Amino acid sequence: MAGRSVNGRHGLRGHAGRTAALARLLHKECIQLLELYRNSESLPSSPVDGGYLVSVPPLVPQLSDAEKICILHAALKECLRLLEDVITREDEEFSNEDSEYKRKRKTVRDRLGHLLASTEQLLVDGQKFEAKVKEELDGQVASGSFGLKMWIVRVLQDLVHWTGQTSDTLRSMPAEMEKAPKTMSRRTRRGAGKIKK
Amino acid sequence: MPCQYRRKDTKTSRCEFCSPDLVYSAFPVSGSSLVSMQGWVTLALLLSLGVKRSLGQNGVGELPVPRGLTLNPDLPAQTLSLTWQSDSSLFDLEIFHTELMNVVLNETVAVKADAVTGLHSWTWHSPLPLECTSHSVRIRARNQQSVGQWSPLQTIPGSDIPEKSESYMFPQDKVVPVGSNMTFCCIVKEKEDFKDMIYRRQEMSATRLSRRTYAITVTNQPASGNTGTNVICSSQRSTLTGAVVFVGYPPGDEGLVCETRDLASAECSWKKGRDTHLRTKRSRTKYTLNGRDCLEANERKTWWCSSKVWEESWSLLARNPLETVQLTDSAQLTDRVHLLAPVNVTAVEVKAWSATLRWSWSVAAYKKLEMVCQLQLFAHELSSTRNYSSPGLSSVELEGLWPDLDYTVTLRCGSKHSFWKWGDESAPYRIHTKMDRPDALDVWIWMDSSNTRRVFWKPLSLRKSHGALIGYEVSQNSAEEDGWTRVFLPPGNFSYPIILNNSSDITVAVAARNPAGLSQPSTVTTPAYRADSQLSVSELLAINGSFHLSWQPNANASSGYAVEWVPTGCSGLCPVDWKKVPESDSSFSVNSDSLVAGVRYTVSVYSLSTGAPTLLQRWQGYSQEMVPSQSVSDLSANQTGSDVLLSWKDTAMEHQRGFIRGYTVYLANAAHLDLIANISDPEVQSYRVKGLSLSLFKFVVKAYTSAGEDAGSTVAIKVEMDTAIMLFIGILVPLGIMFCCLILVSICCYKKREWVKKAFYPEIPGPKVSGDWSSPRGPLDVKPSPHSVVHIVESPGWDFTKEGLFPVPEEEEESENDNIEVDTDSDEPALLRYYNQVVGDGSHSNHVSDSSGSSTASVGSTQTEITYAGIQSPTSSQGACGGGGYRPQMQSVAAPAEPQIEFGDDFQDDALNTGYKPQCSWQMDSPEAENFSGSLGSPTSVTSSQFLIPESSEEKPQPSNTWFHNFLSGKS
């Protein structure tokens, strides 16, 4: 098949391949972002308790690839919202001076937006899913600046986790998913506003 | 009394403080030994009972117990306010960490009751946040002699009570000054263990305050980073909790100044001062100006505030959590006018020497303001600042500009009255002035010989050219000719040769031309040439590299003087320089900038008038003397007897580089120079070195100036004997030696004359016959035998008159030739025959084969044929006998079949001798063989082995190679 890529076990190609590569790149950048933040704040590398802020149903093998993509897309969407909250809170609360962390933060935000747009094209039949988010920010802020910092770490941990999940899922996705974008985009336009599959 | 505090230690012990009738006293409880808590409580009860009994016995129970003790904590401030009622005014206070009953305060205080409320109040500042753990307080009255009973414990609960099971850290987000000390506590959540507390990446030593509370104390805290300093409490598994502390400085702002830009509103600015290091939203500095929030500073992080209305006094409050700083300023509006920059600056009329500049103002109110404006002009090497003043000034006339120049103009203005500061500067504006005619040239004429002149002029500077020059016009005329002869030269020329005619002076005019026109011509008249030799040229000494000249004023110098300096001896295109001096001056200094060190300059002063310049005085000098660059030339050394005369010549003037002050003469040794003369008169250029021995000498001659000696020239000379002595030794002595030798040789020859005679002129003995001469002696009939033929060749070395040799008539031989084999030597000119007087049997030898080929005719004959050297034919002489001289027969040697090897050695030895060799063939079996050596040189018969000259002791010929031994041994 022309244009077949060597990426992934099943040989991803075209848009899905590019999306998987984007997810993999974003995953690495999220790891770097978390590391930069921990270094700048002298925080220990041990994870912050409390689990993930964004929660979705478990990605069991019984789910189809399309369903997994739909669920991950919803998780990433919440991650982007949380990251934007982080940016707003951080810039408001602390100094707005330029730093490597802040440059990387902007890069991750932009790339996460691209990944969302890219995965949206992989959704089949306009499937939509909504992830749940533990709105713990207010409680953390009440505990002071340290609570805010811990919340930021948790958001960044979520970013690392969900981008990693997305990258892994896209890598394992079979080539048949390539057919999805055209159908999906057409159906997405028709079924705009639908929440459930 | 109700139970105020009940807690259960889930681990080790149980502590209950709920007995209504029990009066508690302080008892220490080890934080690490809660197991023994129950024992301690029992002990405390016993002690308190004992104290109660003791007090009762002493009658001190009269002091009433303070009533109504209430605790009011201020958690952020970490203060605890106590109020109570009592009639006393002196109290003992005790504060505990409740859980472990650690005493944190035990103090006696004097507190008077409030006159209105009748309450006593006292405030305690806790070093530990009050949330960290529960605090209990009790109080008792005291007077001089006694103390009352303790009030019941009043407790404020901490956050480590079981009802609050999560992790906490206190204090949170506190802002403290740099260098302060703080205590942080970490309350570990239930069922978690405590690992450590980290402050600024450093693990701190923690103290346990209660079952779940641990505390660290940090001292002398440094300033925080952008997001504060983190304090982190961790368990073995994860990060439990933490806090951020913001350590910084109070506001350092200073220097508030308010001014107006538009003559109505105000702008107040100040200096930020020291960085507070407090950058969070809550800790950064907030500003208010005259009670109004300063939005510019608070939101845009600038250090100025604006106000729409001018107020005569201004107050700025800079506030951060640590401190509030107030800055004030007061002034009239007219005293604080800071004008904006002029806009639309343009040059409306630009000329060569002036321009008009116009601009406008963005604030209409400026038009009535009495203002002063400063205009700055920048050009290449030309910059100036000019001030103009007028109400609402908006245009100026720029005078004093230079033609053809690029100017950059900037403008700024200020209030003329109560000038405060210059306003903002306008954007740079560029003006290019127009061209104008060049200025007149500075011209001089220089004479390098009697009939050549060269007119020089100095290049015009940018300020004088007034535009790019096109070239120069050189005009000349003489008194004898009418009109001017003009020549146009391109701009790179700065001199022009003048050809003189015979008598009249020539006037030269030079003018420069640019696109704007021609300059005023500068004229000069050729002066008369005067060589240096015609003048008394004095030596000129430089001071600090400069020539300081002075001369007698000349009445004819109506146009002043001209000082000219040029390298001495220069001709052609020389670097002529000059300076014209006003007539009022009679001195001048030639700066070192225009002089080259080590170059001799001729400096002349001319008086200038309407005619030709007149030379007044001339000097020569160096701005800085240096050592000569070349050594003396033509250094030679000539020997005169035992003296050597050294002579040399000066080096060329350009290499002298200073006035030659003398010469030094050195004798060069292997490693150093020995000074043998210092000639201080530079005119003396020879030196005689006297009394030298016969050897090789090297002399070094150096010229020196005031700066030192040159490298030196070297000459070498080998001092030899005188010619007369050489003649004597070379001719007469060998002659004398020769003469003496001759005399000695003569004496020796005379004394050894006999030996000499024998050695060099031996007598040839007559032939003798050896053997048996028994035949009867009778008349010997001598018949010529046809076979006994002696061929004798005429030789100058032989005397044919010798005894025993008789010439044989040729006719007889010829007759014999018919019967016998013709001898190969028959063609010789003379043949001699002789006959042996005695013919023995022994002479009839059969050794025919031993005979030479040439003698085969004698076979079987009794005759003896003798062949002498030189008689042999040329063919036979080519035998192997070798060597020159006499070789009668050679065949025996030449024939390889002949058995002659046995005696070859001896024979060859003899054959090498150049003496007389009658034969080369003879036989070893000859009875005379043992004496053959003594017979060498004797004639031998070719048919016999006998020598013709018999050996005798007295006549035995000596070997020719022993004569020198005999000579030395004195034999004769």
mmCIF file of N, CA and C in Angstrom, chain A residues 39-44 46-47 49 92-97 143-146 149-150, chain B residues 172-173 201 226-227 230-232 237-239 241-244 246 279-282 284:
data_model
loop_
_atom_site.group_PDB
_atom_site.id
_atom_site.type_symbol
_atom_site.label_atom_id
_atom_site.label_comp_id
_atom_site.label_asym_id
_atom_site.label_seq_id
_atom_site.Cartn_x
_atom_site.Cartn_y
_atom_site.Cartn_z
ATOM 1 N N ASN A 39 11.799 20.433 39.175
ATOM 2 C CA ASN A 39 13.131 21.002 39.433
ATOM 3 C C ASN A 39 13.038 22.444 39.864
ATOM 4 N N SER A 40 12.186 23.204 39.185
ATOM 5 C CA SER A 40 12.106 24.625 39.526
ATOM 6 C C SER A 40 11.524 24.833 40.914
ATOM 7 N N GLU A 41 10.674 23.916 41.367
ATOM 8 C CA GLU A 41 10.055 24.073 42.673
ATOM 9 C C GLU A 41 10.716 23.214 43.745
ATOM 10 N N SER A 42 11.773 22.532 43.393
ATOM 11 C CA SER A 42 12.478 21.665 44.343
ATOM 12 C C SER A 42 11.519 20.654 44.959
ATOM 13 N N LEU A 43 10.672 20.104 44.154
ATOM 14 C CA LEU A 43 9.714 19.128 44.657
ATOM 15 C C LEU A 43 10.279 17.723 44.496
ATOM 16 N N PRO A 44 9.935 16.833 45.410
ATOM 17 C CA PRO A 44 10.431 15.463 45.286
ATOM 18 C C PRO A 44 9.807 14.779 44.077
ATOM 19 N N SER A 46 8.680 11.840 43.975
ATOM 20 C CA SER A 46 7.630 10.876 44.305
ATOM 21 C C SER A 46 6.279 11.436 43.882
ATOM 22 N N PRO A 47 5.383 10.585 43.410
ATOM 23 C CA PRO A 47 4.096 11.085 42.923
ATOM 24 C C PRO A 47 3.251 11.660 44.059
ATOM 25 N N ASP A 49 -0.125 12.092 45.990
ATOM 26 C CA ASP A 49 -1.262 11.205 46.248
ATOM 27 C C ASP A 49 -2.556 11.787 45.691
ATOM 28 N N GLU A 92 -1.319 34.267 37.476
ATOM 29 C CA GLU A 92 -2.001 35.200 38.359
ATOM 30 C C GLU A 92 -1.348 35.218 39.751
ATOM 31 N N GLU A 93 -1.001 34.068 40.210
ATOM 32 C CA GLU A 93 -0.526 33.946 41.577
ATOM 33 C C GLU A 93 0.956 34.279 41.721
ATOM 34 N N PHE A 94 1.700 33.820 40.753
ATOM 35 C CA PHE A 94 3.152 33.962 40.882
ATOM 36 C C PHE A 94 3.679 34.939 39.840
ATOM 37 N N SER A 95 4.990 35.091 39.864
ATOM 38 C CA SER A 95 5.647 36.003 38.926
ATOM 39 C C SER A 95 5.444 35.515 37.503
ATOM 40 N N ASN A 96 5.272 36.459 36.621
ATOM 41 C CA ASN A 96 5.027 36.119 35.223
ATOM 42 C C ASN A 96 6.306 36.168 34.402
ATOM 43 N N GLU A 97 7.407 36.007 35.064
ATOM 44 C CA GLU A 97 8.680 36.101 34.347
ATOM 45 C C GLU A 97 8.895 34.874 33.478
ATOM 46 N N SER A 143 -5.627 25.535 50.907
ATOM 47 C CA SER A 143 -4.505 25.127 51.735
ATOM 48 C C SER A 143 -3.254 25.926 51.418
ATOM 49 N N GLY A 144 -3.361 26.892 50.527
ATOM 50 C CA GLY A 144 -2.241 27.797 50.311
ATOM 51 C C GLY A 144 -1.534 27.556 48.997
ATOM 52 N N SER A 145 -0.432 28.269 48.857
ATOM 53 C CA SER A 145 0.325 28.184 47.601
ATOM 54 C C SER A 145 0.862 26.787 47.382
ATOM 55 N N PHE A 146 1.186 26.115 48.483
ATOM 56 C CA PHE A 146 1.710 24.762 48.297
ATOM 57 C C PHE A 146 0.643 23.840 47.716
ATOM 58 N N LYS A 149 0.551 24.391 44.105
ATOM 59 C CA LYS A 149 1.680 23.739 43.427
ATOM 60 C C LYS A 149 1.435 22.233 43.310
ATOM 61 N N MET A 150 0.887 21.658 44.365
ATOM 62 C CA MET A 150 0.609 20.220 44.292
ATOM 63 C C MET A 150 -0.463 19.908 43.246
ATOM 64 N N GLN B 172 1.069 28.601 56.669
ATOM 65 C CA GLN B 172 0.922 28.582 55.226
ATOM 66 C C GLN B 172 1.077 29.999 54.672
ATOM 67 N N ASP B 173 1.875 30.114 53.615
ATOM 68 C CA ASP B 173 2.001 31.354 52.836
ATOM 69 C C ASP B 173 2.362 32.555 53.703
ATOM 70 N N ARG B 201 15.231 22.317 49.703
ATOM 71 C CA ARG B 201 15.944 21.114 49.250
ATOM 72 C C ARG B 201 16.835 20.514 50.333
ATOM 73 N N ASN B 226 11.029 33.168 42.877
ATOM 74 C CA ASN B 226 9.824 33.775 42.327
ATOM 75 C C ASN B 226 8.546 33.231 42.942
ATOM 76 N N THR B 227 8.530 31.945 43.283
ATOM 77 C CA THR B 227 7.290 31.337 43.781
ATOM 78 C C THR B 227 7.392 30.973 45.249
ATOM 79 N N ASN B 230 9.652 26.518 49.396
ATOM 80 C CA ASN B 230 8.817 25.373 49.732
ATOM 81 C C ASN B 230 9.350 24.645 50.953
ATOM 82 N N VAL B 231 8.407 24.233 51.816
ATOM 83 C CA VAL B 231 8.714 23.345 52.930
ATOM 84 C C VAL B 231 7.836 22.113 52.721
ATOM 85 N N ILE B 232 8.466 20.956 52.657
ATOM 86 C CA ILE B 232 7.747 19.751 52.242
ATOM 87 C C ILE B 232 7.855 18.695 53.334
ATOM 88 N N ARG B 237 6.220 7.000 51.760
ATOM 89 C CA ARG B 237 5.576 6.638 50.512
ATOM 90 C C ARG B 237 5.378 7.816 49.567
ATOM 91 N N SER B 238 5.031 8.957 50.115
ATOM 92 C CA SER B 238 4.678 10.063 49.227
ATOM 93 C C SER B 238 4.842 11.388 49.959
ATOM 94 N N THR B 239 4.583 12.434 49.184
ATOM 95 C CA THR B 239 4.578 13.772 49.767
ATOM 96 C C THR B 239 3.251 13.969 50.491
ATOM 97 N N THR B 241 2.344 16.765 52.724
ATOM 98 C CA THR B 241 1.839 18.138 52.713
ATOM 99 C C THR B 241 3.030 19.065 52.631
ATOM 100 N N GLY B 242 2.735 20.337 52.622
ATOM 101 C CA GLY B 242 3.827 21.303 52.549
ATOM 102 C C GLY B 242 3.307 22.700 52.736
ATOM 103 N N ALA B 243 4.233 23.605 52.722
ATOM 104 C CA ALA B 243 3.870 25.009 52.876
ATOM 105 C C ALA B 243 4.847 25.835 52.065
ATOM 106 N N VAL B 244 4.442 27.045 51.783
ATOM 107 C CA VAL B 244 5.309 27.984 51.080
ATOM 108 C C VAL B 244 5.491 29.194 51.977
ATOM 109 N N PHE B 246 7.282 33.034 52.036
ATOM 110 C CA PHE B 246 7.804 34.083 51.168
ATOM 111 C C PHE B 246 8.723 34.965 52.003
ATOM 112 N N ARG B 279 7.084 38.327 44.943
ATOM 113 C CA ARG B 279 6.510 38.523 43.621
ATOM 114 C C ARG B 279 5.146 37.867 43.471
ATOM 115 N N THR B 280 4.681 37.233 44.461
ATOM 116 C CA THR B 280 3.365 36.624 44.311
ATOM 117 C C THR B 280 2.296 37.701 44.398
ATOM 118 N N LYS B 281 1.143 37.290 43.979
ATOM 119 C CA LYS B 281 0.046 38.259 43.921
ATOM 120 C C LYS B 281 -0.199 38.881 45.290
ATOM 121 N N ARG B 282 -0.079 38.047 46.325
ATOM 122 C CA ARG B 282 -0.420 38.536 47.658
ATOM 123 C C ARG B 282 0.732 39.270 48.333
ATOM 124 N N ARG B 284 3.408 40.944 46.618
ATOM 125 C CA ARG B 284 4.096 42.018 45.911
ATOM 126 C C ARG B 284 3.622 43.373 46.425
#
